[in-house]
Amino acid sequence: MSKQQSVVIMGAGPAGLTAAYEATRRGFHPIVLEKSDLVGGLARTEIYKDYRFDIGGHRYYTKLEEIRRLWQEVLGDEFLKVPRLSHIYYRGRLFNYPLDFFNTLVNLGFVESGLSVLSYLRSKLWPYPQEKTFEQWVSNRFGRRLYRMFFQTYTEKVWGMPCDQIQAEWAAQRIKGLSLRTAVSNALFGTNHAKTLVNEFRYPALGSGMMWQRFQEIIESHGGQVQLGSEMVHLEQAEGRITGIVVRQGKSEFRISGDCYISTIPLTDLVARLEPAPPDGVIQAARGLRYRDFILVGLVVNRAKLFPDQWIYVHSPEVQVGRIQNYKNWSAAMVPDPRKTSLGLEYFCTQGDAIWQMPDADLVQLATRELAALGLANAADVDDGVVIRQLCAYPVYDRDYRAYLEVIRRFLLTVSNLQSIGRNGIHHYNNLDHSMLAGMLAIGNLKGENHNLWDASADYSYYEELVTELPEASHPTGEW
């Protein structure tokens, strides 16, 4: 370590592990600190009685050649090619997603479809003059009637707030290219201009977490460290630099110092752990940022087949579940017994609310009842269940978040040897490949490059040509 600069990385999710991977490749010594006992962050895979449950669905798709090649190098033949299939559940029917004009027409019936078309035409003649909120953005592209059916209920389940309080940039970021016009075009001409939707994706054979376990192995084999069960207690700062981190492992505490630091943890946690504390305005801004949590209820169902989708979005307001994953349809290896099926029912919530505080047994019963109420399985067929709680899953785009974020950003830029990256590190709902790219670019900055990691408006994930030069990647099993 005397001849290598050490990089201390907080968080072993995709951004942090990619930064560590890149650090070993470019001559740094990375030390990754992870609070939990698994790598992968939101992209990890939990195991319960040999059943594998991903925390949310993670499709491995990118237009970034460096990222695609890295995924393939790490997993090789264990990186499966999976045809995408997903539906929206509404009014007891399954609607194709992305929305298909003829399928929607049949499911809604001619009267409701006619009213939806009239609503769409009205939105074209009298659109919202400004698109400040999610409601305005979607209504201008689909009409208010389709907005209420196919966007409002699900979105409000996810965020726990009215759609007129969610900023339009959330829709612009996550629903690129979607409109009623493109849905009709897709149906008539077989086109698909929606950038966020693909018909096929890649996926690790043993779940998303398999990718990050391999990353950990490669990092450690090349001299890096990944320390699990390591909780950051304090982040010491002096004269515009981080000087060390106090870490807790079990009942023990110790101090780690490095030359430079990269954080992927939520900004609220990062600011709260700085010592001495930053100015009051920064502390208040960090407290103003909000996150949405969720609970995954994993069910083992005594049925070999249930439905062919990888996941179903549940828009029906009469149930609380928001999305249902069918893990066997991601990879058969996720389910140890081919006579059974494992599902993940996602309940979006906030720490401390009624759902969050429900006992595990009650949550399993709730998920079982709702699965049966949706007609997707019989309650009597549910053999077992497990509950996994996830904090800070989604950064909330409310009316004030951007102002708070700017205060925090300006302060952190004064700390010369600290970079913040990843979904929670910049409070931006980015994709997995974008988080990985940020990890690469952060290490590039340590080599004298000049990448603005806070520019969330630069959507690297879907650029046809990357505007930043990335160094040629080496094979993880080759020379470094």
Short mmCIF file of C-alpha atoms in Angstrom, two decimals:
data_model
loop_
_atom_site.label_atom_id
_atom_site.label_comp_id
_atom_site.label_asym_id
_atom_site.label_seq_id
_atom_site.Cartn_x
_atom_site.Cartn_y
_atom_site.Cartn_z
CA MET A 1 0.00 0.00 0.00
CA SER A 2 2.96 2.33 0.42
CA LYS A 3 3.37 2.41 -3.36
CA GLN A 4 -0.33 2.48 -4.22
CA GLN A 5 -2.89 5.14 -3.51
CA SER A 6 -5.66 3.66 -1.42
CA VAL A 7 -9.30 4.30 -2.34
CA VAL A 8 -11.90 3.77 0.39
CA ILE A 9 -15.31 2.99 -1.14
CA MET A 10 -18.50 3.11 0.90
CA GLY A 11 -21.07 0.62 -0.37
CA ALA A 12 -20.74 -2.65 -2.32
CA GLY A 13 -23.50 -2.11 -4.86
CA PRO A 14 -22.94 -1.90 -8.64
CA ALA A 15 -21.40 1.60 -8.48
CA GLY A 16 -19.06 0.82 -5.59
CA LEU A 17 -17.91 -2.57 -6.85
CA THR A 18 -17.32 -1.25 -10.36
CA ALA A 19 -15.25 1.57 -8.90
CA ALA A 20 -13.24 -1.00 -6.93
CA TYR A 21 -12.82 -3.19 -10.02
CA GLU A 22 -11.61 -0.22 -12.04
CA ALA A 23 -9.35 0.88 -9.19
CA THR A 24 -7.46 -2.43 -9.13
CA ARG A 25 -7.11 -2.28 -12.90
CA ARG A 26 -5.68 1.24 -12.87
CA GLY A 27 -3.15 0.93 -10.08
CA PHE A 28 -5.08 1.81 -6.91
CA HIS A 29 -5.71 -0.25 -3.79
CA PRO A 30 -9.48 -0.30 -3.09
CA ILE A 31 -11.06 -0.99 0.30
CA VAL A 32 -14.83 -1.50 0.02
CA LEU A 33 -16.92 -1.12 3.17
CA GLU A 34 -20.39 -2.71 3.11
CA LYS A 35 -22.85 -2.61 5.99
CA SER A 36 -24.74 -5.80 5.05
CA ASP A 37 -23.45 -9.34 4.72
CA LEU A 38 -24.09 -9.49 0.95
CA VAL A 39 -22.68 -7.57 -1.99
CA GLY A 40 -24.88 -6.12 -4.71
CA GLY A 41 -26.91 -3.50 -2.85
CA LEU A 42 -30.32 -3.18 -4.51
CA ALA A 43 -29.11 -5.64 -7.16
CA ARG A 44 -28.31 -8.42 -4.68
CA THR A 45 -29.93 -11.85 -4.46
CA GLU A 46 -31.15 -13.20 -1.13
CA ILE A 47 -31.30 -16.98 -0.57
CA TYR A 48 -33.99 -18.68 1.52
CA LYS A 49 -33.99 -22.49 1.69
CA ASP A 50 -32.10 -22.59 -1.64
CA TYR A 51 -34.71 -20.34 -3.32
CA ARG A 52 -33.17 -17.19 -4.77
CA PHE A 53 -35.01 -13.89 -4.47
CA ASP A 54 -33.76 -10.79 -6.25
CA ILE A 55 -34.40 -7.46 -4.56
CA GLY A 56 -36.45 -5.98 -7.37
CA GLY A 57 -36.07 -6.93 -11.02
CA HIS A 58 -32.78 -6.11 -12.72
CA ARG A 59 -32.60 -6.49 -16.47
CA TYR A 60 -29.03 -6.40 -17.77
CA TYR A 61 -29.29 -4.27 -20.87
CA THR A 62 -27.05 -1.45 -22.03
CA LYS A 63 -25.96 0.49 -25.08
CA LEU A 64 -22.56 1.08 -23.48
CA GLU A 65 -20.15 -1.33 -25.09
CA GLU A 66 -17.66 -1.13 -22.20
CA ILE A 67 -20.34 -2.20 -19.72
CA ARG A 68 -21.76 -4.92 -21.96
CA ARG A 69 -18.32 -6.39 -22.52
CA LEU A 70 -17.54 -6.26 -18.80
CA TRP A 71 -20.73 -8.15 -17.92
CA GLN A 72 -19.95 -10.80 -20.50
CA GLU A 73 -16.33 -11.17 -19.38
CA VAL A 74 -17.32 -11.61 -15.74
CA LEU A 75 -20.04 -14.24 -16.28
CA GLY A 76 -19.36 -15.81 -19.70
CA ASP A 77 -21.76 -18.67 -20.44
CA GLU A 78 -23.60 -18.05 -17.17
CA PHE A 79 -24.92 -14.76 -18.57
CA LEU A 80 -28.25 -15.86 -20.01
CA LYS A 81 -30.26 -14.32 -22.84
CA VAL A 82 -33.88 -13.92 -21.72
CA PRO A 83 -36.91 -12.87 -23.81
CA ARG A 84 -38.79 -10.11 -22.00
CA LEU A 85 -42.45 -10.57 -21.07
CA SER A 86 -44.38 -8.33 -18.69
CA HIS A 87 -47.99 -7.24 -18.27
CA ILE A 88 -50.11 -4.72 -16.41
CA TYR A 89 -52.84 -6.21 -14.23
CA TYR A 90 -55.94 -3.99 -14.22
CA ARG A 91 -59.64 -4.74 -13.78
CA GLY A 92 -58.99 -8.48 -13.66
CA ARG A 93 -57.24 -8.47 -17.05
CA LEU A 94 -53.65 -8.54 -18.23
CA PHE A 95 -52.64 -5.73 -20.56
CA ASN A 96 -49.48 -5.97 -22.62
CA TYR A 97 -46.62 -3.81 -21.46
CA PRO A 98 -45.52 -1.79 -23.28
CA LEU A 99 -49.10 -0.88 -24.07
CA ASP A 100 -50.31 -2.52 -27.28
CA PHE A 101 -53.11 -0.70 -29.08
CA PHE A 102 -55.16 -3.73 -30.15
CA ASN A 103 -54.65 -5.62 -26.90
CA THR A 104 -55.77 -2.57 -24.94
CA LEU A 105 -58.74 -2.09 -27.26
CA VAL A 106 -59.96 -5.66 -26.70
CA ASN A 107 -59.45 -5.59 -22.93
CA LEU A 108 -61.12 -2.23 -22.38
CA GLY A 109 -63.99 -2.76 -24.80
CA PHE A 110 -65.10 -0.40 -27.56
CA VAL A 111 -66.94 2.07 -25.32
CA GLU A 112 -64.08 2.60 -22.86
CA SER A 113 -61.57 2.61 -25.71
CA GLY A 114 -63.60 5.24 -27.54
CA LEU A 115 -63.73 7.42 -24.45
CA SER A 116 -59.96 7.00 -24.02
CA VAL A 117 -59.34 8.09 -27.62
CA LEU A 118 -61.54 11.16 -27.09
CA SER A 119 -59.60 11.92 -23.91
CA TYR A 120 -56.34 11.62 -25.85
CA LEU A 121 -57.60 13.96 -28.59
CA ARG A 122 -58.65 16.45 -25.95
CA SER A 123 -55.13 16.36 -24.49
CA LYS A 124 -53.75 17.18 -27.94
CA LEU A 125 -56.13 20.10 -28.41
CA TRP A 126 -55.88 21.45 -24.87
CA PRO A 127 -52.65 20.12 -23.34
CA TYR A 128 -51.24 21.27 -20.06
CA PRO A 129 -49.20 24.35 -21.04
CA GLN A 130 -46.48 23.39 -18.58
CA GLU A 131 -45.28 19.90 -17.72
CA LYS A 132 -44.11 20.32 -14.16
CA THR A 133 -45.63 17.17 -12.66
CA PHE A 134 -45.86 13.48 -13.52
CA GLU A 135 -49.62 13.86 -13.99
CA GLN A 136 -49.21 16.65 -16.54
CA TRP A 137 -46.42 14.90 -18.46
CA VAL A 138 -48.29 11.59 -18.85
CA SER A 139 -51.71 13.16 -19.50
CA ASN A 140 -50.29 15.19 -22.39
CA ARG A 141 -49.07 12.00 -24.05
CA PHE A 142 -51.90 9.57 -23.28
CA GLY A 143 -54.89 11.63 -22.21
CA ARG A 144 -56.23 11.77 -18.68
CA ARG A 145 -58.36 8.65 -18.98
CA LEU A 146 -55.47 6.34 -19.86
CA TYR A 147 -53.28 8.18 -17.36
CA ARG A 148 -55.71 7.30 -14.56
CA MET A 149 -55.96 3.65 -15.65
CA PHE A 150 -52.38 2.78 -16.48
CA PHE A 151 -50.17 5.23 -14.64
CA GLN A 152 -51.76 6.91 -11.66
CA THR A 153 -52.56 3.98 -9.35
CA TYR A 154 -49.27 2.15 -9.78
CA THR A 155 -47.16 5.31 -9.55
CA GLU A 156 -48.91 6.40 -6.36
CA LYS A 157 -48.34 2.92 -4.91
CA VAL A 158 -44.65 3.26 -5.62
CA TRP A 159 -44.21 6.75 -4.25
CA GLY A 160 -46.93 7.00 -1.62
CA MET A 161 -47.83 10.49 -2.80
CA PRO A 162 -50.19 12.04 -5.38
CA CYS A 163 -48.92 12.22 -8.94
CA ASP A 164 -49.37 16.00 -8.96
CA GLN A 165 -46.58 16.17 -6.37
CA ILE A 166 -44.11 14.04 -8.37
CA GLN A 167 -41.86 16.01 -10.70
CA ALA A 168 -42.22 15.57 -14.47
CA GLU A 169 -38.55 14.69 -14.85
CA TRP A 170 -39.31 11.31 -13.25
CA ALA A 171 -41.64 10.49 -16.15
CA ALA A 172 -39.31 11.98 -18.75
CA GLN A 173 -36.49 9.80 -17.40
CA ARG A 174 -38.33 6.52 -16.88
CA ILE A 175 -40.95 6.45 -19.67
CA LYS A 176 -38.89 7.65 -22.62
CA GLY A 177 -40.56 7.53 -25.99
CA LEU A 178 -43.91 6.23 -24.74
CA SER A 179 -47.16 7.77 -25.94
CA LEU A 180 -50.46 6.63 -27.42
CA ARG A 181 -49.11 7.52 -30.85
CA THR A 182 -46.12 5.19 -30.43
CA ALA A 183 -48.42 2.44 -29.09
CA VAL A 184 -50.51 2.64 -32.26
CA SER A 185 -47.37 2.77 -34.40
CA ASN A 186 -46.02 -0.32 -32.65
CA ALA A 187 -49.28 -2.17 -33.32
CA LEU A 188 -49.65 -1.16 -36.97
CA PHE A 189 -46.05 -1.19 -38.15
CA GLY A 190 -44.18 -3.34 -35.63
CA THR A 191 -41.93 -0.49 -34.54
CA ASN A 192 -40.71 0.20 -31.04
CA HIS A 193 -39.31 3.65 -30.36
CA ALA A 194 -39.48 3.44 -26.57
CA LYS A 195 -35.85 3.65 -25.48
CA THR A 196 -36.51 2.20 -22.04
CA LEU A 197 -38.10 -0.99 -23.36
CA VAL A 198 -36.37 -3.95 -24.98
CA ASN A 199 -37.66 -7.32 -26.11
CA GLU A 200 -34.67 -9.24 -24.79
CA PHE A 201 -32.13 -8.80 -22.02
CA ARG A 202 -29.27 -10.58 -20.28
CA TYR A 203 -29.44 -12.05 -16.82
CA PRO A 204 -27.07 -14.00 -14.49
CA ALA A 205 -28.01 -17.68 -14.20
CA LEU A 206 -28.15 -17.62 -10.38
CA GLY A 207 -29.77 -14.23 -9.98
CA SER A 208 -28.57 -10.65 -10.16
CA GLY A 209 -26.40 -11.10 -7.08
CA MET A 210 -24.25 -13.62 -8.92
CA MET A 211 -22.75 -10.78 -10.98
CA TRP A 212 -21.64 -8.87 -7.89
CA GLN A 213 -20.28 -11.90 -6.10
CA ARG A 214 -18.04 -12.45 -9.12
CA PHE A 215 -16.98 -8.82 -9.01
CA GLN A 216 -16.04 -9.29 -5.35
CA GLU A 217 -13.97 -12.37 -6.19
CA ILE A 218 -12.10 -10.55 -8.96
CA ILE A 219 -11.42 -7.49 -6.80
CA GLU A 220 -10.06 -9.60 -3.96
CA SER A 221 -7.97 -11.76 -6.29
CA HIS A 222 -6.20 -8.61 -7.49
CA GLY A 223 -5.37 -7.27 -4.05
CA GLY A 224 -8.48 -5.24 -3.20
CA GLN A 225 -10.53 -5.68 -0.05
CA VAL A 226 -14.29 -6.07 0.35
CA GLN A 227 -15.22 -5.88 4.02
CA LEU A 228 -18.79 -7.00 4.71
CA GLY A 229 -20.63 -6.26 7.94
CA SER A 230 -18.79 -2.93 8.12
CA GLU A 231 -20.93 0.02 9.16
CA MET A 232 -19.64 3.56 8.80
CA VAL A 233 -19.93 5.39 12.14
CA HIS A 234 -18.15 8.68 11.43
CA LEU A 235 -16.53 10.24 8.40
CA GLU A 236 -13.79 12.54 9.67
CA GLN A 237 -13.01 15.72 7.77
CA ALA A 238 -10.52 18.55 8.18
CA GLU A 239 -9.47 21.45 5.95
CA GLY A 240 -11.62 20.37 3.02
CA ARG A 241 -10.51 16.74 3.01
CA ILE A 242 -11.68 13.42 4.42
CA THR A 243 -9.04 12.15 6.82
CA GLY A 244 -10.51 8.83 7.92
CA ILE A 245 -13.55 6.68 8.64
CA VAL A 246 -14.55 5.12 11.95
CA VAL A 247 -16.01 1.69 11.13
CA ARG A 248 -18.03 -0.68 13.28
CA GLN A 249 -17.80 -4.45 12.77
CA GLY A 250 -19.95 -6.28 15.29
CA LYS A 251 -18.99 -4.85 18.69
CA SER A 252 -15.63 -3.54 17.54
CA GLU A 253 -14.79 -0.12 16.15
CA PHE A 254 -11.66 0.89 14.28
CA ARG A 255 -10.40 3.63 11.99
CA ILE A 256 -9.55 3.37 8.31
CA SER A 257 -7.78 6.08 6.35
CA GLY A 258 -7.15 6.40 2.66
CA ASP A 259 -5.91 8.83 0.04
CA CYS A 260 -9.33 9.29 -1.56
CA TYR A 261 -12.91 8.30 -0.84
CA ILE A 262 -15.92 7.31 -2.93
CA SER A 263 -19.41 7.15 -1.39
CA THR A 264 -22.43 5.33 -2.78
CA ILE A 265 -24.52 5.54 0.41
CA PRO A 266 -27.63 7.76 0.68
CA LEU A 267 -26.76 11.44 0.89
CA THR A 268 -28.79 11.73 4.10
CA ASP A 269 -26.49 9.19 5.76
CA LEU A 270 -23.32 10.67 4.30
CA VAL A 271 -24.06 14.18 5.57
CA ALA A 272 -25.25 12.93 8.98
CA ARG A 273 -21.98 11.04 9.59
CA LEU A 274 -19.56 13.84 8.77
CA GLU A 275 -17.46 15.11 11.69
CA PRO A 276 -17.27 17.92 12.38
CA ALA A 277 -20.81 18.48 11.16
CA PRO A 278 -21.30 20.56 8.00
CA PRO A 279 -23.19 23.88 8.10
CA ASP A 280 -26.79 23.82 9.32
CA GLY A 281 -28.14 24.53 5.84
CA VAL A 282 -26.49 21.38 4.51
CA ILE A 283 -27.82 19.29 7.39
CA GLN A 284 -31.35 20.60 6.86
CA ALA A 285 -31.12 19.96 3.12
CA ALA A 286 -30.04 16.36 3.72
CA ARG A 287 -32.92 15.86 6.13
CA GLY A 288 -35.27 17.19 3.48
CA LEU A 289 -34.37 14.49 0.95
CA ARG A 290 -36.82 11.61 0.96
CA TYR A 291 -36.57 7.95 -0.01
CA ARG A 292 -39.13 5.28 -0.69
CA ASP A 293 -38.58 1.87 0.88
CA PHE A 294 -40.14 -1.44 0.02
CA ILE A 295 -40.81 -4.91 1.34
CA LEU A 296 -40.34 -8.03 -0.72
CA VAL A 297 -42.52 -10.96 0.32
CA GLY A 298 -41.10 -14.11 -1.22
CA LEU A 299 -43.58 -16.96 -1.65
CA VAL A 300 -42.93 -20.58 -2.56
CA VAL A 301 -45.92 -21.93 -4.47
CA ASN A 302 -46.61 -25.63 -4.98
CA ARG A 303 -47.17 -25.22 -8.72
CA ALA A 304 -44.72 -25.90 -11.53
CA LYS A 305 -46.10 -23.05 -13.67
CA LEU A 306 -48.19 -20.00 -12.86
CA PHE A 307 -47.78 -17.29 -15.51
CA PRO A 308 -45.14 -16.72 -18.20
CA ASP A 309 -44.11 -13.15 -17.27
CA GLN A 310 -40.91 -12.16 -15.52
CA TRP A 311 -43.01 -9.59 -13.66
CA ILE A 312 -46.50 -8.13 -13.55
CA TYR A 313 -47.32 -4.53 -12.63
CA VAL A 314 -50.41 -4.51 -10.43
CA HIS A 315 -52.43 -1.34 -11.08
CA SER A 316 -55.59 -2.57 -9.36
CA PRO A 317 -56.27 -0.30 -6.35
CA GLU A 318 -58.09 -3.00 -4.38
CA VAL A 319 -54.77 -4.70 -3.48
CA GLN A 320 -51.66 -3.18 -1.95
CA VAL A 321 -49.06 -5.20 -3.86
CA GLY A 322 -47.40 -3.17 -6.60
CA ARG A 323 -45.35 -5.65 -8.62
CA ILE A 324 -44.97 -9.43 -8.72
CA GLN A 325 -41.76 -11.16 -9.84
CA ASN A 326 -41.78 -14.74 -11.15
CA TYR A 327 -38.19 -15.83 -10.62
CA LYS A 328 -38.36 -19.08 -12.58
CA ASN A 329 -39.03 -17.01 -15.70
CA TRP A 330 -35.85 -15.03 -15.16
CA SER A 331 -33.78 -18.19 -14.73
CA ALA A 332 -34.90 -21.73 -13.96
CA ALA A 333 -31.87 -22.08 -11.65
CA MET A 334 -33.46 -19.61 -9.21
CA VAL A 335 -35.88 -22.35 -8.11
CA PRO A 336 -34.32 -25.57 -6.71
CA ASP A 337 -37.46 -27.70 -7.13
CA PRO A 338 -38.90 -27.67 -10.70
CA ARG A 339 -42.29 -28.71 -9.30
CA LYS A 340 -42.56 -25.38 -7.50
CA THR A 341 -42.55 -21.67 -8.36
CA SER A 342 -41.12 -18.79 -6.35
CA LEU A 343 -42.65 -15.32 -6.48
CA GLY A 344 -41.63 -11.96 -5.09
CA LEU A 345 -44.50 -9.62 -4.17
CA GLU A 346 -43.31 -6.04 -3.75
CA TYR A 347 -44.95 -3.66 -1.31
CA PHE A 348 -43.79 -0.07 -1.61
CA CYS A 349 -43.78 1.70 1.73
CA THR A 350 -41.90 4.04 4.04
CA GLN A 351 -40.05 3.00 7.16
CA GLY A 352 -42.38 3.25 10.13
CA ASP A 353 -45.69 3.10 8.25
CA ALA A 354 -48.32 0.38 8.72
CA ILE A 355 -46.96 -2.01 6.09
CA TRP A 356 -43.36 -1.62 7.28
CA GLN A 357 -44.29 -2.46 10.86
CA MET A 358 -46.40 -5.53 10.07
CA PRO A 359 -44.98 -8.77 11.50
CA ASP A 360 -43.42 -11.09 8.93
CA ALA A 361 -46.10 -13.75 9.37
CA ASP A 362 -48.85 -11.19 8.71
CA LEU A 363 -47.07 -9.97 5.59
CA VAL A 364 -46.84 -13.51 4.23
CA GLN A 365 -50.58 -13.95 4.89
CA LEU A 366 -51.34 -10.62 3.19
CA ALA A 367 -49.30 -11.55 0.11
CA THR A 368 -50.98 -14.97 -0.05
CA ARG A 369 -54.46 -13.42 0.14
CA GLU A 370 -53.70 -10.83 -2.51
CA LEU A 371 -52.11 -13.37 -4.86
CA ALA A 372 -55.32 -15.41 -4.65
CA ALA A 373 -57.53 -12.31 -5.01
CA LEU A 374 -55.74 -11.49 -8.27
CA GLY A 375 -56.41 -15.02 -9.52
CA LEU A 376 -52.73 -15.75 -10.07
CA ALA A 377 -52.52 -18.72 -7.65
CA ASN A 378 -54.57 -20.52 -5.01
CA ALA A 379 -53.86 -19.59 -1.41
CA ALA A 380 -53.77 -23.29 -0.49
CA ASP A 381 -50.82 -23.78 -2.89
CA VAL A 382 -48.53 -21.40 -1.00
CA ASP A 383 -46.03 -23.57 0.90
CA ASP A 384 -43.74 -21.05 2.52
CA GLY A 385 -42.76 -17.40 2.65
CA VAL A 386 -39.98 -15.02 3.62
CA VAL A 387 -39.91 -11.25 4.17
CA ILE A 388 -37.06 -8.96 3.13
CA ARG A 389 -37.12 -5.24 3.97
CA GLN A 390 -35.21 -2.73 1.87
CA LEU A 391 -34.49 0.84 2.98
CA CYS A 392 -33.79 3.73 0.60
CA ALA A 393 -34.80 1.85 -2.54
CA TYR A 394 -35.96 4.88 -4.54
CA PRO A 395 -34.91 8.55 -4.25
CA VAL A 396 -38.10 10.64 -4.21
CA TYR A 397 -38.55 13.38 -6.81
CA ASP A 398 -40.79 15.71 -4.86
CA ARG A 399 -41.16 19.45 -5.34
CA ASP A 400 -38.24 20.43 -3.13
CA TYR A 401 -35.68 17.72 -3.76
CA ARG A 402 -33.72 19.57 -6.44
CA ALA A 403 -33.17 22.63 -4.26
CA TYR A 404 -32.01 20.42 -1.36
CA LEU A 405 -29.76 18.43 -3.68
CA GLU A 406 -28.06 21.55 -4.99
CA VAL A 407 -27.17 22.68 -1.46
CA ILE A 408 -25.61 19.28 -0.70
CA ARG A 409 -23.83 19.09 -4.05
CA ARG A 410 -22.17 22.48 -3.58
CA PHE A 411 -20.95 21.52 -0.13
CA LEU A 412 -19.57 18.12 -1.14
CA LEU A 413 -17.66 19.68 -4.03
CA THR A 414 -15.62 21.54 -1.41
CA VAL A 415 -14.34 18.21 -0.05
CA SER A 416 -11.46 17.63 -2.42
CA ASN A 417 -10.87 13.88 -1.96
CA LEU A 418 -14.51 12.72 -1.83
CA GLN A 419 -16.75 11.68 -4.73
CA SER A 420 -20.39 10.59 -4.43
CA ILE A 421 -21.87 8.28 -7.06
CA GLY A 422 -24.68 5.78 -7.69
CA ARG A 423 -28.44 6.03 -7.31
CA ASN A 424 -28.40 7.15 -3.69
CA GLY A 425 -25.06 8.93 -3.99
CA ILE A 426 -26.50 11.58 -6.31
CA HIS A 427 -30.20 11.07 -5.45
CA HIS A 428 -31.02 10.14 -9.04
CA TYR A 429 -33.06 7.13 -10.18
CA ASN A 430 -30.53 5.86 -12.69
CA ASN A 431 -30.11 2.47 -14.29
CA LEU A 432 -27.66 -0.21 -13.30
CA ASP A 433 -25.32 0.45 -16.23
CA HIS A 434 -25.25 4.17 -15.46
CA SER A 435 -24.22 3.43 -11.86
CA MET A 436 -21.42 1.22 -13.15
CA LEU A 437 -20.25 3.88 -15.58
CA ALA A 438 -20.15 6.40 -12.72
CA GLY A 439 -17.85 4.02 -10.84
CA MET A 440 -15.50 3.89 -13.82
CA LEU A 441 -15.53 7.66 -14.28
CA ALA A 442 -14.89 8.28 -10.58
CA ILE A 443 -11.64 6.31 -10.82
CA GLY A 444 -10.85 8.17 -14.04
CA ASN A 445 -11.08 11.40 -12.08
CA LEU A 446 -8.37 10.09 -9.75
CA LYS A 447 -6.18 9.76 -12.84
CA GLY A 448 -6.64 13.41 -13.75
CA GLU A 449 -9.72 13.09 -15.94
CA ASN A 450 -12.52 15.61 -15.47
CA HIS A 451 -15.94 13.94 -15.32
CA ASN A 452 -18.91 15.73 -13.76
CA LEU A 453 -20.53 12.90 -11.82
CA TRP A 454 -23.36 15.14 -10.61
CA ASP A 455 -24.71 15.87 -14.07
CA ALA A 456 -27.71 13.56 -13.80
CA SER A 457 -29.22 15.13 -16.93
CA ALA A 458 -26.51 13.44 -18.98
CA ASP A 459 -28.23 10.14 -19.65
CA TYR A 460 -25.17 8.05 -20.43
CA SER A 461 -27.21 4.86 -20.37
CA TYR A 462 -28.92 5.56 -23.66
CA TYR A 463 -26.42 7.57 -25.65
CA GLU A 464 -25.54 5.86 -28.91
CA GLU A 465 -22.05 7.31 -28.60
CA LEU A 466 -20.38 7.85 -25.27
CA VAL A 467 -19.11 11.40 -25.07
CA THR A 468 -16.44 10.45 -22.54
CA GLU A 469 -13.41 8.42 -23.55
CA LEU A 470 -13.13 5.27 -21.46
CA PRO A 471 -9.83 3.40 -21.27
CA GLU A 472 -9.73 -0.01 -22.89
CA ALA A 473 -10.92 -2.64 -20.40
CA SER A 474 -8.75 -5.67 -19.63
CA HIS A 475 -10.16 -9.12 -19.19
CA PRO A 476 -10.77 -9.77 -15.48
CA THR A 477 -8.82 -13.01 -15.66
CA GLY A 478 -5.94 -11.51 -17.64
CA GLU A 479 -3.08 -9.11 -16.96
CA TRP A 480 -3.80 -5.90 -15.07
#
